[in-house]
PDB file of C-alpha atoms in Angstrom:
ATOM      1  CA  MET A   1     -56.293 444.577 153.105  1.00  0.00           C
ATOM      2  CA  LYS A   2     -58.218 441.283 153.051  1.00  0.00           C
ATOM      3  CA  GLU A   3     -61.412 443.124 152.284  1.00  0.00           C
ATOM      4  CA  LYS A   4     -59.422 444.737 149.351  1.00  0.00           C
ATOM      5  CA  GLN A   5     -58.380 441.306 147.952  1.00  0.00           C
ATOM      6  CA  ASN A   6     -62.052 440.123 148.041  1.00  0.00           C
ATOM      7  CA  ILE A   7     -63.253 443.051 146.096  1.00  0.00           C
ATOM      8  CA  ILE A   8     -60.700 442.517 143.531  1.00  0.00           C
ATOM      9  CA  ILE A   9     -61.508 438.785 143.171  1.00  0.00           C
ATOM     10  CA  ALA A  10     -65.302 439.682 143.022  1.00  0.00           C
ATOM     11  CA  SER A  11     -64.385 442.200 140.339  1.00  0.00           C
ATOM     12  CA  LEU A  12     -62.466 439.576 138.383  1.00  0.00           C
ATOM     13  CA  LEU A  13     -65.234 437.043 138.606  1.00  0.00           C
ATOM     14  CA  HIS A  14     -67.704 439.657 137.513  1.00  0.00           C
ATOM     15  CA  ARG A  15     -65.462 440.496 134.477  1.00  0.00           C
ATOM     16  CA  PHE A  16     -64.376 436.978 133.643  1.00  0.00           C
ATOM     17  CA  GLY A  17     -66.991 434.758 135.057  1.00  0.00           C
ATOM     18  CA  GLY A  18     -69.015 434.215 131.894  1.00  0.00           C
ATOM     19  CA  TRP A  19     -65.755 433.174 129.897  1.00  0.00           C
ATOM     20  CA  LEU A  20     -64.979 430.753 132.597  1.00  0.00           C
ATOM     21  CA  VAL A  21     -68.375 429.034 132.590  1.00  0.00           C
ATOM     22  CA  LEU A  22     -68.076 428.692 128.973  1.00  0.00           C
ATOM     23  CA  ALA A  23     -64.663 427.238 129.114  1.00  0.00           C
ATOM     24  CA  VAL A  24     -65.880 424.784 131.670  1.00  0.00           C
ATOM     25  CA  VAL A  25     -68.969 423.862 129.576  1.00  0.00           C
ATOM     26  CA  LEU A  26     -66.657 423.490 126.550  1.00  0.00           C
ATOM     27  CA  GLY A  27     -64.153 421.302 128.548  1.00  0.00           C
ATOM     28  CA  LEU A  28     -67.059 419.050 129.761  1.00  0.00           C
ATOM     29  CA  GLY A  29     -68.374 418.795 126.168  1.00  0.00           C
ATOM     30  CA  VAL A  30     -64.957 417.910 124.877  1.00  0.00           C
ATOM     31  CA  ALA A  31     -64.516 415.245 127.566  1.00  0.00           C
ATOM     32  CA  ALA A  32     -68.045 413.840 126.898  1.00  0.00           C
ATOM     33  CA  GLY A  33     -67.334 413.672 123.262  1.00  0.00           C
ATOM     34  CA  TYR A  34     -63.960 411.970 123.908  1.00  0.00           C
ATOM     35  CA  TRP A  35     -65.385 409.480 126.225  1.00  0.00           C
ATOM     36  CA  GLY A  36     -68.461 408.807 123.882  1.00  0.00           C
ATOM     37  CA  GLY A  37     -66.175 408.281 120.811  1.00  0.00           C
ATOM     38  CA  ASN A  38     -63.926 406.139 122.738  1.00  0.00           C
ATOM     39  CA  TRP A  39     -66.985 404.033 123.978  1.00  0.00           C
ATOM     40  CA  HIS A  40     -68.314 403.723 120.354  1.00  0.00           C
ATOM     41  CA  LEU A  41     -64.911 402.690 119.116  1.00  0.00           C
ATOM     42  CA  VAL A  42     -64.819 399.965 121.776  1.00  0.00           C
ATOM     43  CA  GLN A  43     -68.218 398.846 120.742  1.00  0.00           C
ATOM     44  CA  LEU A  44     -67.015 398.738 116.968  1.00  0.00           C
ATOM     45  CA  GLN A  45     -63.911 396.693 117.843  1.00  0.00           C
ATOM     46  CA  GLN A  46     -66.107 394.224 119.709  1.00  0.00           C
ATOM     47  CA  GLN A  47     -68.279 393.985 116.720  1.00  0.00           C
ATOM     48  CA  LEU A  48     -65.452 393.474 114.475  1.00  0.00           C
ATOM     49  CA  GLN A  49     -64.129 390.775 116.591  1.00  0.00           C
ATOM     50  CA  GLN A  50     -67.500 388.958 116.605  1.00  0.00           C
ATOM     51  CA  GLN A  51     -67.691 389.343 112.797  1.00  0.00           C
ATOM     52  CA  GLN A  52     -64.011 387.933 112.325  1.00  0.00           C
ATOM     53  CA  ALA A  53     -64.892 385.040 114.641  1.00  0.00           C
ATOM     54  CA  THR A  54     -68.216 384.334 112.497  1.00  0.00           C
ATOM     55  CA  ILE A  55     -66.036 384.597 109.358  1.00  0.00           C
ATOM     56  CA  ALA A  56     -63.563 382.193 110.675  1.00  0.00           C
ATOM     57  CA  GLU A  57     -66.370 379.598 111.692  1.00  0.00           C
ATOM     58  CA  LEU A  58     -67.807 379.879 108.223  1.00  0.00           C
ATOM     59  CA  TYR A  59     -64.427 379.207 106.561  1.00  0.00           C
ATOM     60  CA  GLU A  60     -63.974 376.272 108.883  1.00  0.00           C
ATOM     61  CA  ARG A  61     -67.589 374.981 108.205  1.00  0.00           C
ATOM     62  CA  THR A  62     -66.857 375.488 104.417  1.00  0.00           C
ATOM     63  CA  GLU A  63     -63.538 373.578 104.715  1.00  0.00           C
ATOM     64  CA  ARG A  64     -65.442 370.733 106.628  1.00  0.00           C
ATOM     65  CA  PHE A  65     -68.172 370.540 103.889  1.00  0.00           C
ATOM     66  CA  ASP A  66     -65.570 370.524 101.142  1.00  0.00           C
ATOM     67  CA  TYR A  67     -63.823 367.728 102.865  1.00  0.00           C
ATOM     68  CA  GLN A  68     -67.016 365.693 103.472  1.00  0.00           C
ATOM     69  CA  GLN A  69     -67.932 366.276  99.937  1.00  0.00           C
ATOM     70  CA  HIS A  70     -64.610 364.995  98.658  1.00  0.00           C
ATOM     71  CA  ILE A  71     -65.057 361.929 100.770  1.00  0.00           C
ATOM     72  CA  ALA A  72     -68.557 361.368  99.623  1.00  0.00           C
ATOM     73  CA  GLN A  73     -67.396 361.584  95.958  1.00  0.00           C
ATOM     74  CA  VAL A  74     -64.492 359.249  96.760  1.00  0.00           C
ATOM     75  CA  GLU A  75     -66.961 356.778  98.094  1.00  0.00           C
ATOM     76  CA  LEU A  76     -69.402 357.237  95.281  1.00  0.00           C
ATOM     77  CA  GLY A  77     -66.450 356.465  92.845  1.00  0.00           C
ATOM     78  CA  ILE A  78     -65.577 353.292  94.866  1.00  0.00           C
ATOM     79  CA  GLU A  79     -69.208 352.154  94.932  1.00  0.00           C
ATOM     80  CA  GLN A  80     -69.705 352.833  91.122  1.00  0.00           C
ATOM     81  CA  ALA A  81     -66.532 350.765  90.484  1.00  0.00           C
ATOM     82  CA  ALA A  82     -67.692 348.082  92.731  1.00  0.00           C
ATOM     83  CA  SER A  83     -71.205 348.160  91.050  1.00  0.00           C
ATOM     84  CA  LYS A  84     -69.391 347.832  87.680  1.00  0.00           C
ATOM     85  CA  GLY A  85     -67.398 345.033  88.828  1.00  0.00           C
ATOM     86  CA  LEU A  86     -70.367 343.188  90.261  1.00  0.00           C
ATOM     87  CA  GLN A  87     -72.311 343.759  86.884  1.00  0.00           C
ATOM     88  CA  GLN A  88     -69.453 342.220  85.065  1.00  0.00           C
ATOM     89  CA  GLU A  89     -69.327 339.391  87.468  1.00  0.00           C
ATOM     90  CA  LEU A  90     -73.121 338.875  86.973  1.00  0.00           C
ATOM     91  CA  LEU A  91     -72.848 338.888  83.199  1.00  0.00           C
ATOM     92  CA  MET A  92     -69.982 336.393  83.377  1.00  0.00           C
ATOM     93  CA  ALA A  93     -72.101 334.261  85.816  1.00  0.00           C
ATOM     94  CA  GLN A  94     -75.148 334.593  83.381  1.00  0.00           C
ATOM     95  CA  ASP A  95     -72.959 333.519  80.456  1.00  0.00           C
ATOM     96  CA  GLU A  96     -71.552 330.589  82.416  1.00  0.00           C
ATOM     97  CA  ASN A  97     -75.004 329.671  83.623  1.00  0.00           C
ATOM     98  CA  PHE A  98     -76.300 329.765  79.956  1.00  0.00           C
ATOM     99  CA  ALA A  99     -73.357 327.659  78.825  1.00  0.00           C
ATOM    100  CA  LEU A 100     -74.188 325.105  81.498  1.00  0.00           C
ATOM    101  CA  ARG A 101     -77.685 325.118  80.506  1.00  0.00           C
ATOM    102  CA  ARG A 102     -76.840 324.449  76.977  1.00  0.00           C
ATOM    103  CA  GLU A 103     -74.562 321.714  77.956  1.00  0.00           C
ATOM    104  CA  LEU A 104     -77.282 320.232  80.051  1.00  0.00           C
ATOM    105  CA  ALA A 105     -79.697 320.523  77.361  1.00  0.00           C
ATOM    106  CA  PHE A 106     -77.262 318.754  74.907  1.00  0.00           C
ATOM    107  CA  TYR A 107     -76.993 315.809  77.176  1.00  0.00           C
ATOM    108  CA  GLN A 108     -80.609 315.937  78.008  1.00  0.00           C
ATOM    109  CA  LYS A 109     -81.561 315.585  74.436  1.00  0.00           C
ATOM    110  CA  ILE A 110     -79.408 312.458  74.269  1.00  0.00           C
ATOM    111  CA  MET A 111     -80.334 310.943  77.640  1.00  0.00           C
ATOM    112  CA  ALA A 112     -83.917 312.240  78.079  1.00  0.00           C
ATOM    113  CA  PRO A 113     -85.292 313.829  74.993  1.00  0.00           C
ATOM    114  CA  GLU A 114     -88.955 314.038  76.565  1.00  0.00           C
ATOM    115  CA  LEU A 115     -87.597 316.832  78.949  1.00  0.00           C
ATOM    116  CA  GLU A 116     -87.010 319.206  76.113  1.00  0.00           C
ATOM    117  CA  ALA A 117     -89.151 320.390  73.220  1.00  0.00           C
ATOM    118  CA  SER A 118     -88.689 323.153  70.720  1.00  0.00           C
ATOM    119  CA  GLY A 119     -85.859 324.437  72.632  1.00  0.00           C
ATOM    120  CA  VAL A 120     -88.053 324.888  75.846  1.00  0.00           C
ATOM    121  CA  MET A 121     -87.365 322.980  79.043  1.00  0.00           C
ATOM    122  CA  VAL A 122     -88.735 322.696  82.536  1.00  0.00           C
ATOM    123  CA  ASP A 123     -86.146 324.533  84.603  1.00  0.00           C
ATOM    124  CA  SER A 124     -87.625 323.949  87.968  1.00  0.00           C
ATOM    125  CA  PHE A 125     -90.718 323.278  89.962  1.00  0.00           C
ATOM    126  CA  GLU A 126     -90.830 324.496  93.571  1.00  0.00           C
ATOM    127  CA  LEU A 127     -93.274 323.645  96.332  1.00  0.00           C
ATOM    128  CA  GLN A 128     -93.465 325.665  99.613  1.00  0.00           C
ATOM    129  CA  PRO A 129     -95.925 325.069 102.496  1.00  0.00           C
ATOM    130  CA  ASN A 130     -97.847 328.252 103.785  1.00  0.00           C
ATOM    131  CA  ARG A 131     -98.500 328.930 107.226  1.00  0.00           C
ATOM    132  CA  SER A 132    -102.194 327.492 107.105  1.00  0.00           C
ATOM    133  CA  THR A 133    -102.507 323.650 106.978  1.00  0.00           C
ATOM    134  CA  GLY A 134    -103.047 322.372 103.422  1.00  0.00           C
ATOM    135  CA  HIS A 135    -102.102 325.729 101.907  1.00  0.00           C
ATOM    136  CA  PHE A 136     -99.155 325.626  99.562  1.00  0.00           C
ATOM    137  CA  HIS A 137     -97.329 328.018  97.162  1.00  0.00           C
ATOM    138  CA  PHE A 138     -95.980 326.687  93.747  1.00  0.00           C
ATOM    139  CA  ARG A 139     -93.458 328.058  91.183  1.00  0.00           C
ATOM    140  CA  LEU A 140     -92.819 326.612  87.840  1.00  0.00           C
ATOM    141  CA  ALA A 141     -89.950 328.028  85.684  1.00  0.00           C
ATOM    142  CA  LEU A 142     -89.484 327.320  82.003  1.00  0.00           C
ATOM    143  CA  VAL A 143     -86.500 328.385  80.052  1.00  0.00           C
ATOM    144  CA  GLN A 144     -85.588 328.732  76.309  1.00  0.00           C
ATOM    145  CA  MET A 145     -82.478 327.086  75.317  1.00  0.00           C
ATOM    146  CA  ASP A 146     -82.033 328.168  71.637  1.00  0.00           C
ATOM    147  CA  ARG A 147     -79.165 330.606  71.017  1.00  0.00           C
ATOM    148  CA  LEU A 148     -81.413 332.817  68.633  1.00  0.00           C
ATOM    149  CA  ARG A 149     -84.010 333.400  71.522  1.00  0.00           C
ATOM    150  CA  ASN A 150     -86.908 333.564  69.176  1.00  0.00           C
ATOM    151  CA  LEU A 151     -90.347 334.503  70.693  1.00  0.00           C
ATOM    152  CA  THR A 152     -91.817 331.384  71.952  1.00  0.00           C
ATOM    153  CA  LYS A 153     -95.579 330.896  72.839  1.00  0.00           C
ATOM    154  CA  GLY A 154     -97.624 327.986  74.333  1.00  0.00           C
ATOM    155  CA  SER A 155     -99.664 327.040  77.398  1.00  0.00           C
ATOM    156  CA  ILE A 156     -99.244 325.155  80.551  1.00  0.00           C
ATOM    157  CA  GLU A 157    -101.124 322.361  82.240  1.00  0.00           C
ATOM    158  CA  ILE A 158    -100.348 321.035  85.713  1.00  0.00           C
ATOM    159  CA  ARG A 159    -102.042 318.329  87.424  1.00  0.00           C
ATOM    160  CA  LEU A 160    -102.017 317.132  91.095  1.00  0.00           C
ATOM    161  CA  SER A 161    -102.387 313.298  91.295  1.00  0.00           C
ATOM    162  CA  GLY A 162    -102.858 311.322  94.444  1.00  0.00           C
ATOM    163  CA  ARG A 163    -105.386 309.333  96.543  1.00  0.00           C
ATOM    164  CA  LEU A 164    -108.664 310.175  97.920  1.00  0.00           C
ATOM    165  CA  GLN A 165    -110.280 307.622 100.239  1.00  0.00           C
ATOM    166  CA  ASP A 166    -107.988 304.866  98.978  1.00  0.00           C
ATOM    167  CA  GLN A 167    -108.967 305.852  95.324  1.00  0.00           C
ATOM    168  CA  ALA A 168    -106.828 307.354  92.698  1.00  0.00           C
ATOM    169  CA  GLN A 169    -107.689 310.958  92.132  1.00  0.00           C
ATOM    170  CA  SER A 170    -106.370 313.947  90.315  1.00  0.00           C
ATOM    171  CA  TYR A 171    -107.107 317.647  90.109  1.00  0.00           C
ATOM    172  CA  ASP A 172    -106.114 320.603  87.852  1.00  0.00           C
ATOM    173  CA  LEU A 173    -103.602 322.358  89.948  1.00  0.00           C
ATOM    174  CA  LEU A 174    -104.142 325.580  88.124  1.00  0.00           C
ATOM    175  CA  GLU A 175    -107.758 325.399  88.757  1.00  0.00           C
ATOM    176  CA  LEU A 176    -107.216 324.797  92.502  1.00  0.00           C
ATOM    177  CA  ALA A 177    -104.840 328.093  92.312  1.00  0.00           C
ATOM    178  CA  HIS A 178    -107.871 329.912  90.620  1.00  0.00           C
ATOM    179  CA  VAL A 179    -105.532 330.696  87.521  1.00  0.00           C
ATOM    180  CA  GLU A 180    -107.583 331.739  84.517  1.00  0.00           C
ATOM    181  CA  ALA A 181    -107.288 330.194  81.204  1.00  0.00           C
ATOM    182  CA  LYS A 182    -105.701 333.323  79.710  1.00  0.00           C
ATOM    183  CA  ASP A 183    -103.006 333.288  82.413  1.00  0.00           C
ATOM    184  CA  ARG A 184    -102.041 329.644  81.436  1.00  0.00           C
ATOM    185  CA  GLN A 185    -100.720 331.022  78.087  1.00  0.00           C
ATOM    186  CA  PHE A 186     -97.053 332.123  78.092  1.00  0.00           C
ATOM    187  CA  SER A 187     -94.997 334.099  75.673  1.00  0.00           C
ATOM    188  CA  MET A 188     -91.372 334.182  76.360  1.00  0.00           C
ATOM    189  CA  ARG A 189     -88.002 334.860  74.767  1.00  0.00           C
ATOM    190  CA  TYR A 190     -85.706 333.768  77.668  1.00  0.00           C
ATOM    191  CA  PHE A 191     -87.697 332.540  80.560  1.00  0.00           C
ATOM    192  CA  THR A 192     -91.245 332.518  81.967  1.00  0.00           C
ATOM    193  CA  VAL A 193     -92.616 331.813  85.495  1.00  0.00           C
ATOM    194  CA  GLN A 194     -95.959 330.491  86.641  1.00  0.00           C
ATOM    195  CA  ALA A 195     -96.837 330.680  90.262  1.00  0.00           C
ATOM    196  CA  GLY A 196     -99.731 330.616  92.560  1.00  0.00           C
ATOM    197  CA  ASP A 197    -101.251 329.427  95.807  1.00  0.00           C
ATOM    198  CA  PHE A 198    -103.663 326.542  96.174  1.00  0.00           C
ATOM    199  CA  VAL A 199    -105.456 324.443  98.913  1.00  0.00           C
ATOM    200  CA  VAL A 200    -105.158 320.520  98.981  1.00  0.00           C
ATOM    201  CA  PRO A 201    -108.712 319.248  98.945  1.00  0.00           C
ATOM    202  CA  GLU A 202    -109.849 317.730 102.160  1.00  0.00           C
ATOM    203  CA  GLY A 203    -108.895 314.105 102.634  1.00  0.00           C
ATOM    204  CA  PHE A 204    -106.786 314.067  99.571  1.00  0.00           C
ATOM    205  CA  LEU A 205    -103.146 312.578  99.811  1.00  0.00           C
ATOM    206  CA  PRO A 206    -100.994 314.086  97.047  1.00  0.00           C
ATOM    207  CA  GLU A 207     -98.348 311.983  95.468  1.00  0.00           C
ATOM    208  CA  ARG A 208     -97.234 313.551  92.186  1.00  0.00           C
ATOM    209  CA  ILE A 209     -97.412 316.769  90.255  1.00  0.00           C
ATOM    210  CA  ASP A 210     -97.395 316.351  86.319  1.00  0.00           C
ATOM    211  CA  VAL A 211     -96.503 319.474  84.059  1.00  0.00           C
ATOM    212  CA  VAL A 212     -97.331 319.540  80.375  1.00  0.00           C
ATOM    213  CA  VAL A 213     -96.004 322.206  78.317  1.00  0.00           C
ATOM    214  CA  ASN A 214     -97.621 322.779  74.826  1.00  0.00           C
ATOM    215  CA  VAL A 215     -95.379 324.928  72.636  1.00  0.00           C
ATOM    216  CA  SER A 216     -97.063 326.552  69.755  1.00  0.00           C
ATOM    217  CA  GLY A 217     -96.091 325.355  66.251  1.00  0.00           C
ATOM    218  CA  SER A 218     -94.662 322.051  67.738  1.00  0.00           C
ATOM    219  CA  LYS A 219     -96.145 318.635  67.402  1.00  0.00           C
ATOM    220  CA  GLN A 220     -94.143 317.568  70.492  1.00  0.00           C
ATOM    221  CA  ASN A 221     -95.383 318.534  74.080  1.00  0.00           C
ATOM    222  CA  LEU A 222     -92.977 318.825  76.877  1.00  0.00           C
ATOM    223  CA  SER A 223     -93.937 316.877  79.955  1.00  0.00           C
ATOM    224  CA  ARG A 224     -92.208 316.329  83.432  1.00  0.00           C
ATOM    225  CA  SER A 225     -93.289 314.741  86.650  1.00  0.00           C
ATOM    226  CA  PHE A 226     -92.472 315.850  90.235  1.00  0.00           C
ATOM    227  CA  TYR A 227     -93.086 313.658  93.313  1.00  0.00           C
ATOM    228  CA  TRP A 228     -94.705 315.451  96.249  1.00  0.00           C
ATOM    229  CA  ALA A 229     -92.404 314.060  98.917  1.00  0.00           C
ATOM    230  CA  ASP A 230     -89.382 314.943  96.885  1.00  0.00           C
ATOM    231  CA  LEU A 231     -90.569 318.540  96.401  1.00  0.00           C
ATOM    232  CA  LEU A 232     -91.187 319.002 100.197  1.00  0.00           C
ATOM    233  CA  ALA A 233     -87.883 317.421 101.164  1.00  0.00           C
ATOM    234  CA  ALA A 234     -85.997 319.821  98.777  1.00  0.00           C
ATOM    235  CA  ARG A 235     -87.887 322.850 100.270  1.00  0.00           C
ATOM    236  CA  ALA A 236     -86.761 321.688 103.789  1.00  0.00           C
ATOM    237  CA  THR A 237     -83.186 321.176 102.778  1.00  0.00           C
ATOM    238  CA  ALA A 238     -83.102 324.614 101.269  1.00  0.00           C
ATOM    239  CA  SER A 239     -84.677 326.287 104.372  1.00  0.00           C
ATOM    240  CA  LYS A 240     -81.943 324.544 106.646  1.00  0.00           C
ATOM    241  CA  ALA A 241     -79.321 325.854 104.324  1.00  0.00           C
ATOM    242  CA  ALA A 242     -80.638 329.320 104.321  1.00  0.00           C
ATOM    243  CA  ASP A 243     -80.981 329.189 108.182  1.00  0.00           C
ATOM    244  CA  SER A 244     -77.406 327.997 108.663  1.00  0.00           C
ATOM    245  CA  SER A 245     -76.078 330.853 106.395  1.00  0.00           C
ATOM    246  CA  ASP A 246     -78.059 333.416 108.360  1.00  0.00           C
ATOM    247  CA  ASN A 247     -76.644 332.058 111.515  1.00  0.00           C
ATOM    248  CA  THR A 248     -73.047 332.386 110.367  1.00  0.00           C
TER     249      THR A 248
END
């Protein structure tokens, strides 16, 4: 009986074995395709999540840049407004300064007419010691006081007077500063500045600096004298004031 069953099973396998193998192969193929498609889907989902995260980060960066740009525009507007305010204050200060200079010039014409000629006056003369002994820097400023502000031309002379071996002696300061003749001429509508560096001759004791301004077209020359000790004292006072303001 058992032998008969084995013969029947063998006959069935011989008859349907090919189809069974094919079914198994197809089943395996379907399973492999399913798992492969599922794995690819998982990969696509991961890539999508990464891209979504990248897009979110880009949006965040864009919003941050927009905010920074807005802040920069606001700060720029504030700076522009402050700059405009400072310019207006500067113009007001210049107008006030000019008014004070005109008032000074008015009283100067009455009290000391020799300090102003043809609307030109010596605004200041500054003397500053350099690091090397006997070396100095000077700065002469001339201003035009006339309201019309016509072009004014002329020339400048500066002499350094003092004593050398107990004898009176004077030098051309512009020559000591190696200022050429053409550079001693000026042409101004508002103000002009003459500056330079010079070395005091050995053994010479400076006492006074005399400034003479020759205005073209005017018979009157402008002259003013400055004492050496006063110039150095004024410079020392200005330096102390600057140091005090820096420390505060």
